[in-house]
JSON list of C-alpha atoms in Angstrom, two decimals:
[
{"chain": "O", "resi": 1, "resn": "UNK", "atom": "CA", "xyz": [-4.55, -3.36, 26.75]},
{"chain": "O", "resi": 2, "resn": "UNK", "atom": "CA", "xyz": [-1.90, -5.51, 28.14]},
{"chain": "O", "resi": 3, "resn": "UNK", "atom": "CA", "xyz": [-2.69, -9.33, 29.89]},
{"chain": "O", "resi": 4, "resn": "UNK", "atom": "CA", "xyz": [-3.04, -8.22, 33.28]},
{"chain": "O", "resi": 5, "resn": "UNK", "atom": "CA", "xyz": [-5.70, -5.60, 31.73]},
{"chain": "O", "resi": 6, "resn": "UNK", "atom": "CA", "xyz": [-7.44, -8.59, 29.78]},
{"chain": "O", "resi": 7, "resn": "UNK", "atom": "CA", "xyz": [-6.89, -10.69, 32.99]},
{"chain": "O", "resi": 8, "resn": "UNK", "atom": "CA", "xyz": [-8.86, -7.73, 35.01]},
{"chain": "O", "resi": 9, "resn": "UNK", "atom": "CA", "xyz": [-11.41, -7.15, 32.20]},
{"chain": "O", "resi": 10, "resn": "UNK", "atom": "CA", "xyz": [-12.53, -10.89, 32.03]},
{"chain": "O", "resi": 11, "resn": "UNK", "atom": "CA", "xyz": [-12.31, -11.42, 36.05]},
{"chain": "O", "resi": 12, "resn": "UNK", "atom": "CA", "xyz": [-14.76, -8.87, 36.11]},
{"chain": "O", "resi": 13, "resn": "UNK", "atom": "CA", "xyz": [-17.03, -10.18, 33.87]},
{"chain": "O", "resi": 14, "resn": "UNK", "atom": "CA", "xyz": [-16.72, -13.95, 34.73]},
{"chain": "O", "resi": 15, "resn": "UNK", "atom": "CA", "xyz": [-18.10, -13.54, 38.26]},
{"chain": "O", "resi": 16, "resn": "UNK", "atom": "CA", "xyz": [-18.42, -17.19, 38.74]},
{"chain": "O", "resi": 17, "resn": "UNK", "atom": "CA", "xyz": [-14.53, -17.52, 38.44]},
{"chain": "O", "resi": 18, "resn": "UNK", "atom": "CA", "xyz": [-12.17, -16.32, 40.84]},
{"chain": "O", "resi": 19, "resn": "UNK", "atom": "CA", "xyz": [-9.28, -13.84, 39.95]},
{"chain": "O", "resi": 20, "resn": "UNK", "atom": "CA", "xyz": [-6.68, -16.76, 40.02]},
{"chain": "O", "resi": 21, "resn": "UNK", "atom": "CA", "xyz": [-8.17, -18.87, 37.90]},
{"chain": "O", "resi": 22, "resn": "UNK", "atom": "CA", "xyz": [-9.09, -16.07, 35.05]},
{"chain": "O", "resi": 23, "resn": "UNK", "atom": "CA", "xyz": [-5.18, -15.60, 35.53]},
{"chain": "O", "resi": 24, "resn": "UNK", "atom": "CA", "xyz": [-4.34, -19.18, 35.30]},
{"chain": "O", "resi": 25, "resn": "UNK", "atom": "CA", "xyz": [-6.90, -19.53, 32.22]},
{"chain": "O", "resi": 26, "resn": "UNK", "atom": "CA", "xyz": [-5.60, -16.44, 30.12]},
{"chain": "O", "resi": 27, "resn": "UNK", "atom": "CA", "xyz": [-1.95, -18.08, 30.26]},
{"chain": "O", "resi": 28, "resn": "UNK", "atom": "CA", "xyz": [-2.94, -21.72, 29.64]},
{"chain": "O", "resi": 29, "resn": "UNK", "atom": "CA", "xyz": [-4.76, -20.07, 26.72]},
{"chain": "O", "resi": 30, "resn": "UNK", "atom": "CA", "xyz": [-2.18, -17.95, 25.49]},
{"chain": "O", "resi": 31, "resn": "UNK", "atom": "CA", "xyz": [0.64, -20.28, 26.25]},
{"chain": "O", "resi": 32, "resn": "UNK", "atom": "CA", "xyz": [-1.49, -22.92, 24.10]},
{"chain": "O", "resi": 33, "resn": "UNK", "atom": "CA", "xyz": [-1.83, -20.42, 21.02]},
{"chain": "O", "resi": 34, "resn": "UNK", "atom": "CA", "xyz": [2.75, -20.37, 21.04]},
{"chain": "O", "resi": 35, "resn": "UNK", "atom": "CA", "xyz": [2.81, -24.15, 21.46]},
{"chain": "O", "resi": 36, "resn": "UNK", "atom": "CA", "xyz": [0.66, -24.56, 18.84]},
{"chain": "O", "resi": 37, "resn": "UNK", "atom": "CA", "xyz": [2.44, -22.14, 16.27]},
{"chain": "O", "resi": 38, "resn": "UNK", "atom": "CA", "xyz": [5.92, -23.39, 17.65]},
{"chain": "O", "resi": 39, "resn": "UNK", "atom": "CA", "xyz": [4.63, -27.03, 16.68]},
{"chain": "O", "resi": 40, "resn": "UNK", "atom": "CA", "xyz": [4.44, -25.87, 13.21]},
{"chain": "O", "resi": 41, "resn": "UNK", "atom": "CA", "xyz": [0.40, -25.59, 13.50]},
{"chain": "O", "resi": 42, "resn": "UNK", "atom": "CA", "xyz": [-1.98, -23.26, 12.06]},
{"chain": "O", "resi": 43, "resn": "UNK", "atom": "CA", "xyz": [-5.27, -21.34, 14.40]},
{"chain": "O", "resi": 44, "resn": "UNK", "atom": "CA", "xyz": [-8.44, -20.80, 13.27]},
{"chain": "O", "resi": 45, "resn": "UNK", "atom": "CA", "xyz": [-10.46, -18.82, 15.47]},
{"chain": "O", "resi": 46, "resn": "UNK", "atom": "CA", "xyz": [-13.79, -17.81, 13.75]},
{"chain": "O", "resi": 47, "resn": "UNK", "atom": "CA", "xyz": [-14.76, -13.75, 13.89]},
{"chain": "O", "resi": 48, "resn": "UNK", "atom": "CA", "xyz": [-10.85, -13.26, 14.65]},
{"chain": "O", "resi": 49, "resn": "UNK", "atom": "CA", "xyz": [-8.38, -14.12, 12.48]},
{"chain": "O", "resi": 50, "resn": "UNK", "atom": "CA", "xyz": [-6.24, -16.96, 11.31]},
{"chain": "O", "resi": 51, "resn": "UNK", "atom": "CA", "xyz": [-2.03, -17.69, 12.63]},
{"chain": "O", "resi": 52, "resn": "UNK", "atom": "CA", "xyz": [0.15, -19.68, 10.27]},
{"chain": "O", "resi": 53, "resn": "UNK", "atom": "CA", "xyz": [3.97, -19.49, 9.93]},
{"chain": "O", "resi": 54, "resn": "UNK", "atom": "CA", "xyz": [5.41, -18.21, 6.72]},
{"chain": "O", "resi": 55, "resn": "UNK", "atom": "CA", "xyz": [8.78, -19.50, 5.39]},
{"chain": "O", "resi": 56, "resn": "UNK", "atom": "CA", "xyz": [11.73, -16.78, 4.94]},
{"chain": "O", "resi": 57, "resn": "UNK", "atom": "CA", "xyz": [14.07, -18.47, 2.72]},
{"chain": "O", "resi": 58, "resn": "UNK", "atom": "CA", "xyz": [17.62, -18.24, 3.60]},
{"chain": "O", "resi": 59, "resn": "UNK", "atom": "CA", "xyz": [19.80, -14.89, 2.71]},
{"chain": "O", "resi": 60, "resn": "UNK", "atom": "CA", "xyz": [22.95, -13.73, 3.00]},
{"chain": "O", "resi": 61, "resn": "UNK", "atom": "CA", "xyz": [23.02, -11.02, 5.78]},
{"chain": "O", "resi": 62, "resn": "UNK", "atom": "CA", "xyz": [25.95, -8.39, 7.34]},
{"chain": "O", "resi": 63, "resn": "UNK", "atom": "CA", "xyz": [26.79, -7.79, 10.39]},
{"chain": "O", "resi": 64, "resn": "UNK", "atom": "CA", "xyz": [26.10, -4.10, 11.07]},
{"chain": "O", "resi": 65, "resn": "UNK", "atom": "CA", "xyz": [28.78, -3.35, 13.15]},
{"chain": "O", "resi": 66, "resn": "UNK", "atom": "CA", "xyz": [31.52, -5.02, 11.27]},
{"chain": "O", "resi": 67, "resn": "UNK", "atom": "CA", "xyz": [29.89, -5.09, 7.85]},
{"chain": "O", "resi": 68, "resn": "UNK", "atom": "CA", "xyz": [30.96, -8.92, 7.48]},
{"chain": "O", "resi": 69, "resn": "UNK", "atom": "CA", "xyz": [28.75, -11.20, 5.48]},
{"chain": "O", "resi": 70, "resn": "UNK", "atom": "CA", "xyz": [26.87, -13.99, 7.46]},
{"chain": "O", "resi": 71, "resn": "UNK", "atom": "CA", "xyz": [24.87, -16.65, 5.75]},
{"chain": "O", "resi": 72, "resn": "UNK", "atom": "CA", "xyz": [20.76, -17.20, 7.58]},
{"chain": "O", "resi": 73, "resn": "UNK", "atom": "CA", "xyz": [19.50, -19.62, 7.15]},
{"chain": "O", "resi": 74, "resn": "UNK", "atom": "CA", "xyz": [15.55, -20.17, 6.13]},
{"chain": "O", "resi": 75, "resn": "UNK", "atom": "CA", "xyz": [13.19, -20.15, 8.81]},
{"chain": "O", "resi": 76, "resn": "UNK", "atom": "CA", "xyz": [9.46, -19.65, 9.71]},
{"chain": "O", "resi": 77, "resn": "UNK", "atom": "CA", "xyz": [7.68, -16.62, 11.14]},
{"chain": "O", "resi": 78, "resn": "UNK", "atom": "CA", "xyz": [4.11, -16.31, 12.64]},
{"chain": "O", "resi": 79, "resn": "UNK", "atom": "CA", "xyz": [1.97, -14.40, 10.22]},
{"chain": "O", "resi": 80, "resn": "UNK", "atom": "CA", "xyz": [-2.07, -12.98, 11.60]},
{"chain": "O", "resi": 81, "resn": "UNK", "atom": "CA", "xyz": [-4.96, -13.15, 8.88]},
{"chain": "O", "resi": 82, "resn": "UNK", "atom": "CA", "xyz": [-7.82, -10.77, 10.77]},
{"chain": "O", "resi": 83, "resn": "UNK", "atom": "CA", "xyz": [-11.04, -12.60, 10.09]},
{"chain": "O", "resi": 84, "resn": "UNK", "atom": "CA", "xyz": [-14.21, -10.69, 8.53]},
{"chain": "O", "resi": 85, "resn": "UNK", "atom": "CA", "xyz": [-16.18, -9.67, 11.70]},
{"chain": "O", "resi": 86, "resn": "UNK", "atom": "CA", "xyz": [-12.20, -8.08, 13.21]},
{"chain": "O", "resi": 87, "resn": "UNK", "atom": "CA", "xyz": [-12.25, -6.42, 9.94]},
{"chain": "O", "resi": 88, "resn": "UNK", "atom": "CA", "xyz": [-15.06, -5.18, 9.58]},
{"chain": "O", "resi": 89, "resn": "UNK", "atom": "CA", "xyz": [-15.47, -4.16, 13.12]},
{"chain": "O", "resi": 90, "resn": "UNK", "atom": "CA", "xyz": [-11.85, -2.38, 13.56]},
{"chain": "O", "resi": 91, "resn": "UNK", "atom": "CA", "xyz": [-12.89, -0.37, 10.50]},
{"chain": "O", "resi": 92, "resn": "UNK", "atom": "CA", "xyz": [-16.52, 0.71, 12.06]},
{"chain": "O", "resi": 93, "resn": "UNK", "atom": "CA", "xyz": [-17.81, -0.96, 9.20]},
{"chain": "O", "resi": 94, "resn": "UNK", "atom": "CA", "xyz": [-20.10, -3.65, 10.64]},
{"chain": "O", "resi": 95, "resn": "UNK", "atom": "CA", "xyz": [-23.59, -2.61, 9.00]},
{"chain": "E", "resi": 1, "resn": "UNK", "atom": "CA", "xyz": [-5.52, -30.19, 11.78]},
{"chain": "E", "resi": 2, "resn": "UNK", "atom": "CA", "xyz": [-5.78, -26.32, 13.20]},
{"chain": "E", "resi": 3, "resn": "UNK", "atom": "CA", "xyz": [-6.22, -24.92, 16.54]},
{"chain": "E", "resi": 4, "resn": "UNK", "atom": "CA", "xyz": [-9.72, -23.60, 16.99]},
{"chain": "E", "resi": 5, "resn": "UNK", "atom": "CA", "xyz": [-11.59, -22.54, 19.81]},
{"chain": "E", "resi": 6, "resn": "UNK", "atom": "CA", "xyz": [-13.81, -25.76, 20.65]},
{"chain": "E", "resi": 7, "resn": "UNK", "atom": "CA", "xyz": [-9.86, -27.10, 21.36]},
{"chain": "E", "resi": 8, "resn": "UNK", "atom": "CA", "xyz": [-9.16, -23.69, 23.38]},
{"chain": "E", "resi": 9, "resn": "UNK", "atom": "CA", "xyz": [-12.12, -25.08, 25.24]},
{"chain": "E", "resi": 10, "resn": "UNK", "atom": "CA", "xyz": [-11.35, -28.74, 25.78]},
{"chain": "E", "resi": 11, "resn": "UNK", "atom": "CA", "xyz": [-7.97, -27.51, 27.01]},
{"chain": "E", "resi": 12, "resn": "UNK", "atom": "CA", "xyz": [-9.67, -25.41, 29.63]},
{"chain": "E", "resi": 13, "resn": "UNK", "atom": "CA", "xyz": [-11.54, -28.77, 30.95]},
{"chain": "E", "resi": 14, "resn": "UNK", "atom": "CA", "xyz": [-8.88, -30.47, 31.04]},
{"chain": "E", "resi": 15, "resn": "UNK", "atom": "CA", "xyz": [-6.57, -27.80, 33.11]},
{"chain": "E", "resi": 16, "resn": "UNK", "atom": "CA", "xyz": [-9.35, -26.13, 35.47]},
{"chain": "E", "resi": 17, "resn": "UNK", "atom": "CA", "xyz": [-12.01, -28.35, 35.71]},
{"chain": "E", "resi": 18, "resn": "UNK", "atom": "CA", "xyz": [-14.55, -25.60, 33.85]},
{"chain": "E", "resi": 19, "resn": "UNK", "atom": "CA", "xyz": [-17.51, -27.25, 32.69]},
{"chain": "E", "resi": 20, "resn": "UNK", "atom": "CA", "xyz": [-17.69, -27.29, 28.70]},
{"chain": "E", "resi": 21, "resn": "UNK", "atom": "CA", "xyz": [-20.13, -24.62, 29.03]},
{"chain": "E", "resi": 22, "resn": "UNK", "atom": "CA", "xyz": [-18.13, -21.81, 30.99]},
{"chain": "E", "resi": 23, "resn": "UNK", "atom": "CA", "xyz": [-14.88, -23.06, 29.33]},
{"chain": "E", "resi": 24, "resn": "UNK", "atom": "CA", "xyz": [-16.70, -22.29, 25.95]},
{"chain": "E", "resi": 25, "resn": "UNK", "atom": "CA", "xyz": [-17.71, -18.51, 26.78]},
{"chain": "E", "resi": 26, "resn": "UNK", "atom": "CA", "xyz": [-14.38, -18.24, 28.20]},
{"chain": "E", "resi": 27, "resn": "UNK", "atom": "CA", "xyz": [-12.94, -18.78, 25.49]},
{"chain": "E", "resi": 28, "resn": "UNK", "atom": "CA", "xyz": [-15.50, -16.69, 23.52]},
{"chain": "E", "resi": 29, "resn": "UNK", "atom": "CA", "xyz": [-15.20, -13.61, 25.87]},
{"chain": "E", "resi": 30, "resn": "UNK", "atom": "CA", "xyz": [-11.25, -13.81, 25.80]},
{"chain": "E", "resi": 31, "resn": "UNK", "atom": "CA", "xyz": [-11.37, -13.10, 22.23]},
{"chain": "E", "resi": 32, "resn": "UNK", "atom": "CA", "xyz": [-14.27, -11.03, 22.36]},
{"chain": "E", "resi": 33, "resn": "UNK", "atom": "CA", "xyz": [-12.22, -8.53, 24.86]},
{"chain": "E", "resi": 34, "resn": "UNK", "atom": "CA", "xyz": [-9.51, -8.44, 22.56]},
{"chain": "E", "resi": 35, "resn": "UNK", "atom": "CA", "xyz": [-12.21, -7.03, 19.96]},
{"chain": "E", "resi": 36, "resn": "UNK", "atom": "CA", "xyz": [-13.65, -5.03, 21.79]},
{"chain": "E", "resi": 37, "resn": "UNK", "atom": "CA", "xyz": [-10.54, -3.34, 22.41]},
{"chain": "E", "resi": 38, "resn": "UNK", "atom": "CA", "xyz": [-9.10, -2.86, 19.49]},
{"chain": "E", "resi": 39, "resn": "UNK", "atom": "CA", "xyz": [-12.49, -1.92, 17.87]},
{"chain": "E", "resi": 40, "resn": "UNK", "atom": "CA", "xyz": [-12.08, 1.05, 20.43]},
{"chain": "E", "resi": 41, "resn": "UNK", "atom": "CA", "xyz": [-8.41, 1.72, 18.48]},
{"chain": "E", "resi": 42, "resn": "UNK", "atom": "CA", "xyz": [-6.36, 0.46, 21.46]},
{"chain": "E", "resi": 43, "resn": "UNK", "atom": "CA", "xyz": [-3.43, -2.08, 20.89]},
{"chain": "E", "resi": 44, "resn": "UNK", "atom": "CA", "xyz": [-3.72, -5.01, 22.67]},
{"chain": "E", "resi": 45, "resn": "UNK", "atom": "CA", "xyz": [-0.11, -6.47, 24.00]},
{"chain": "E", "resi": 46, "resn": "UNK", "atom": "CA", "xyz": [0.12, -10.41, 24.98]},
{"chain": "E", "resi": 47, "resn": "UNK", "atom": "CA", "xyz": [3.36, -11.05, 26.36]},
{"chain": "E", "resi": 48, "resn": "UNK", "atom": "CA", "xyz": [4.97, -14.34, 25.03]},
{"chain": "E", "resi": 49, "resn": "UNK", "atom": "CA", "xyz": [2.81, -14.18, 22.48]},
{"chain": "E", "resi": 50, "resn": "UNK", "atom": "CA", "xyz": [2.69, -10.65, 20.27]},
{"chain": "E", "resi": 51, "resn": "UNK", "atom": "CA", "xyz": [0.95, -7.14, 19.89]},
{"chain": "E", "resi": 52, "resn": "UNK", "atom": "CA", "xyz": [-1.77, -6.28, 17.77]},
{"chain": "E", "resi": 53, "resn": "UNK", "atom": "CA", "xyz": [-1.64, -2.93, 16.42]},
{"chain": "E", "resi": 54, "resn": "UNK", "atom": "CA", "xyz": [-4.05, -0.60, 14.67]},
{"chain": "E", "resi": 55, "resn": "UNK", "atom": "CA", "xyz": [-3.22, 1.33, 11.26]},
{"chain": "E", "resi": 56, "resn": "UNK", "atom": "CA", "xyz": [-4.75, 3.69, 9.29]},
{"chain": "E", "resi": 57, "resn": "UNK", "atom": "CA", "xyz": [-4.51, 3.13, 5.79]},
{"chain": "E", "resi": 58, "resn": "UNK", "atom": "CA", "xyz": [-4.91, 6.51, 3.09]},
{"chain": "E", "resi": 59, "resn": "UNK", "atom": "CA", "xyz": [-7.09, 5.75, 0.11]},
{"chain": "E", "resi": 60, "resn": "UNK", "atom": "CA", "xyz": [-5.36, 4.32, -3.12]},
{"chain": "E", "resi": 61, "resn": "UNK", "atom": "CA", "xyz": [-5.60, 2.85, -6.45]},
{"chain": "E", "resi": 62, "resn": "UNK", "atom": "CA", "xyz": [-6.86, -0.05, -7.21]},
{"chain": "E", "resi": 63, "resn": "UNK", "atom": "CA", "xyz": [-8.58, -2.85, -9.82]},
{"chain": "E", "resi": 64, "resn": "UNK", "atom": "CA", "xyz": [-10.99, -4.92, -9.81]},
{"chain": "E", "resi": 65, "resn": "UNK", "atom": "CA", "xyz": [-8.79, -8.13, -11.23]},
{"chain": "E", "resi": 66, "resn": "UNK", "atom": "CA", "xyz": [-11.90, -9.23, -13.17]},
{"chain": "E", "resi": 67, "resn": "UNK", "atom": "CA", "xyz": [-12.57, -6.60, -15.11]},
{"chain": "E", "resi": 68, "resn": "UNK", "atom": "CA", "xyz": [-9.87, -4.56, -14.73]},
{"chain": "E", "resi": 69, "resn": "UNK", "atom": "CA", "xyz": [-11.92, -1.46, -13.68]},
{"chain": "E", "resi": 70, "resn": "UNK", "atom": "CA", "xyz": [-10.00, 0.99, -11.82]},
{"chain": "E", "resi": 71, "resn": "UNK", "atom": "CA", "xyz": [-11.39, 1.55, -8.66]},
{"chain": "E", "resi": 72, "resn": "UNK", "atom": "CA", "xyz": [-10.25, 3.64, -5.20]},
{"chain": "E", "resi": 73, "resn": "UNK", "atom": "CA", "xyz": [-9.80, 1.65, -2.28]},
{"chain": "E", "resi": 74, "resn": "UNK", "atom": "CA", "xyz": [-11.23, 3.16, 0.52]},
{"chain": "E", "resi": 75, "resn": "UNK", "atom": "CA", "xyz": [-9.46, 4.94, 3.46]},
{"chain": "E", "resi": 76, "resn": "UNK", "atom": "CA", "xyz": [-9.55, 2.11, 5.89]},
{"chain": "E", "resi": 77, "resn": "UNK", "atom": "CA", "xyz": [-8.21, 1.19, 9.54]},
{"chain": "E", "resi": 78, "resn": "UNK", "atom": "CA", "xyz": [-6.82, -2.46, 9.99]},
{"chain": "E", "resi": 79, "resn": "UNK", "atom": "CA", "xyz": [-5.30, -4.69, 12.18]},
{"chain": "E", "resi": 80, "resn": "UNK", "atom": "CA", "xyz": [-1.68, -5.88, 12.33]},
{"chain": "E", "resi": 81, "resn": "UNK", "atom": "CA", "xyz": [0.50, -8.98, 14.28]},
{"chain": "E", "resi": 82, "resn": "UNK", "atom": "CA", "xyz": [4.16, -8.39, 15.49]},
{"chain": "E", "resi": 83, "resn": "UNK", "atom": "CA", "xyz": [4.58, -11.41, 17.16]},
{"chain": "E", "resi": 84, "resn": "UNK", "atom": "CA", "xyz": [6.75, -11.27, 20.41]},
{"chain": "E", "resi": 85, "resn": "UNK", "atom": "CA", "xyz": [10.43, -12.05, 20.76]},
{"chain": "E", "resi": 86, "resn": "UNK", "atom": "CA", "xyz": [9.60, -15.08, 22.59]},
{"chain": "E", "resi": 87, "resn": "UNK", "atom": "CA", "xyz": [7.21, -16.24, 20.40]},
{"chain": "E", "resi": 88, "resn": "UNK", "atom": "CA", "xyz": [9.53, -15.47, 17.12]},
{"chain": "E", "resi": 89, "resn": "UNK", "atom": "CA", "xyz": [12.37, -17.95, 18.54]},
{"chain": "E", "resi": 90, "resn": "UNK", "atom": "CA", "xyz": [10.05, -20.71, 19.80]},
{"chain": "E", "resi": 91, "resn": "UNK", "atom": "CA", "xyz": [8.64, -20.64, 15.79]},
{"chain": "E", "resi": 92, "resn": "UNK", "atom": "CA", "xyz": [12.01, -20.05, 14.33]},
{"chain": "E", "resi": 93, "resn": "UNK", "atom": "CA", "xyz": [13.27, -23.56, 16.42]},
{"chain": "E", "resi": 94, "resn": "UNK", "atom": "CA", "xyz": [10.20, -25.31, 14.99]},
{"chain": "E", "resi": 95, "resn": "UNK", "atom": "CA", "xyz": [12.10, -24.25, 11.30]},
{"chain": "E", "resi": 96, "resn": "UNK", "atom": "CA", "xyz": [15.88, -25.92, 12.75]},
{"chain": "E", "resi": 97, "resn": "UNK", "atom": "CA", "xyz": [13.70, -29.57, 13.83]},
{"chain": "E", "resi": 98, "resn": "UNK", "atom": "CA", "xyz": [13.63, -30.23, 9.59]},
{"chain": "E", "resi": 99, "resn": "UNK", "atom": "CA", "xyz": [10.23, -29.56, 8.14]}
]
């Protein structure tokens, strides 16, 4: 399922809300969710999951094509915790 | 203080005009959708933001760390994150600005 599908999927649902404004609603929400981990903060969204960043300390990498050593430095990446009901439901579990 | 849903909400108010009531199933629904789907084994793929993938784990070993019993952990599927390119960079600034 891609946006557009979860745009179309909730449109159809939400009858009191017009196409547009499911749009304009799925991007505000999803453009919220990056803003929030870019600001260095965590989401909690009960029945789904938790986002936090995790650190990568920094390495010493290569260049593949030339093979030369380059130093990266540390940095943070966005890590997903799936919360007990995604769990439990992914894994046909729920009983 | 973390993100959570009754914020998801607010931030629908404040940007559509939804009452607190619709903008509160909104948000409910969006992530109920995304469930639903990948309860039905589909990935589900938010540009800007990241995919979440299915996997199918094979039984293996394992211990309870209490009592050290050996026992099999079940054959399960579960969910995995690859955040997006976009997203990656936007985080990995956050990690240049010091903290």
């Amino acid at each position: 399922m891609t946006k557009s599908e979860l745009i179309e999927k909730l449109a159809q649902k939400q009858t009191q809300l017009t196409y547009k404004d499911v749009e304009f609603a799925v991007k505000t929400l999803t453009e919220q969710m990056a803003q929030t981990l870019a600001s260095g903060e965590r989401i909690e969204i009960r029945g789904f999951g938790s986002f936090s960043l995790h650190y990568r300390p920094p390495r010493i990498g290569r260049n593949p094509k030339t093979g030369d050593a380059v130093s990266l430095s540390g940095k943070y990446v966005p890590h997903f915790k799936p919360g007990k009901e995604l769990r439990e439901r992914v894994n046909g579990s729920d009983s | 203080m973390a993100l959570t849903k009754a914020e998801m909400a607010e931030k629908l108010f404040e940007e559509l005009g939804l009452n607190k009531r619709e903008a509160k199933d909104f948000v409910e629904a969006f992530f109920e959708e995304v469930r639903v789907a990948l309860e039905a084994g589909e990935q589900v793929k938010l540009s800007g933001f990241g995919n979440f993938n299915l996997r199918s784990k094979k039984e293996r070993p394992g211990r309870n760390p209490k009592t050290g019993e050996e026992i099999p952990i079940t054959a399960r599927r579960v969910v995995t994150f690859h955040p997006g390119q976009k997203l990656k960079a936007r985080v990995e600034a956050y990690a240049g600005s010091g903290e």
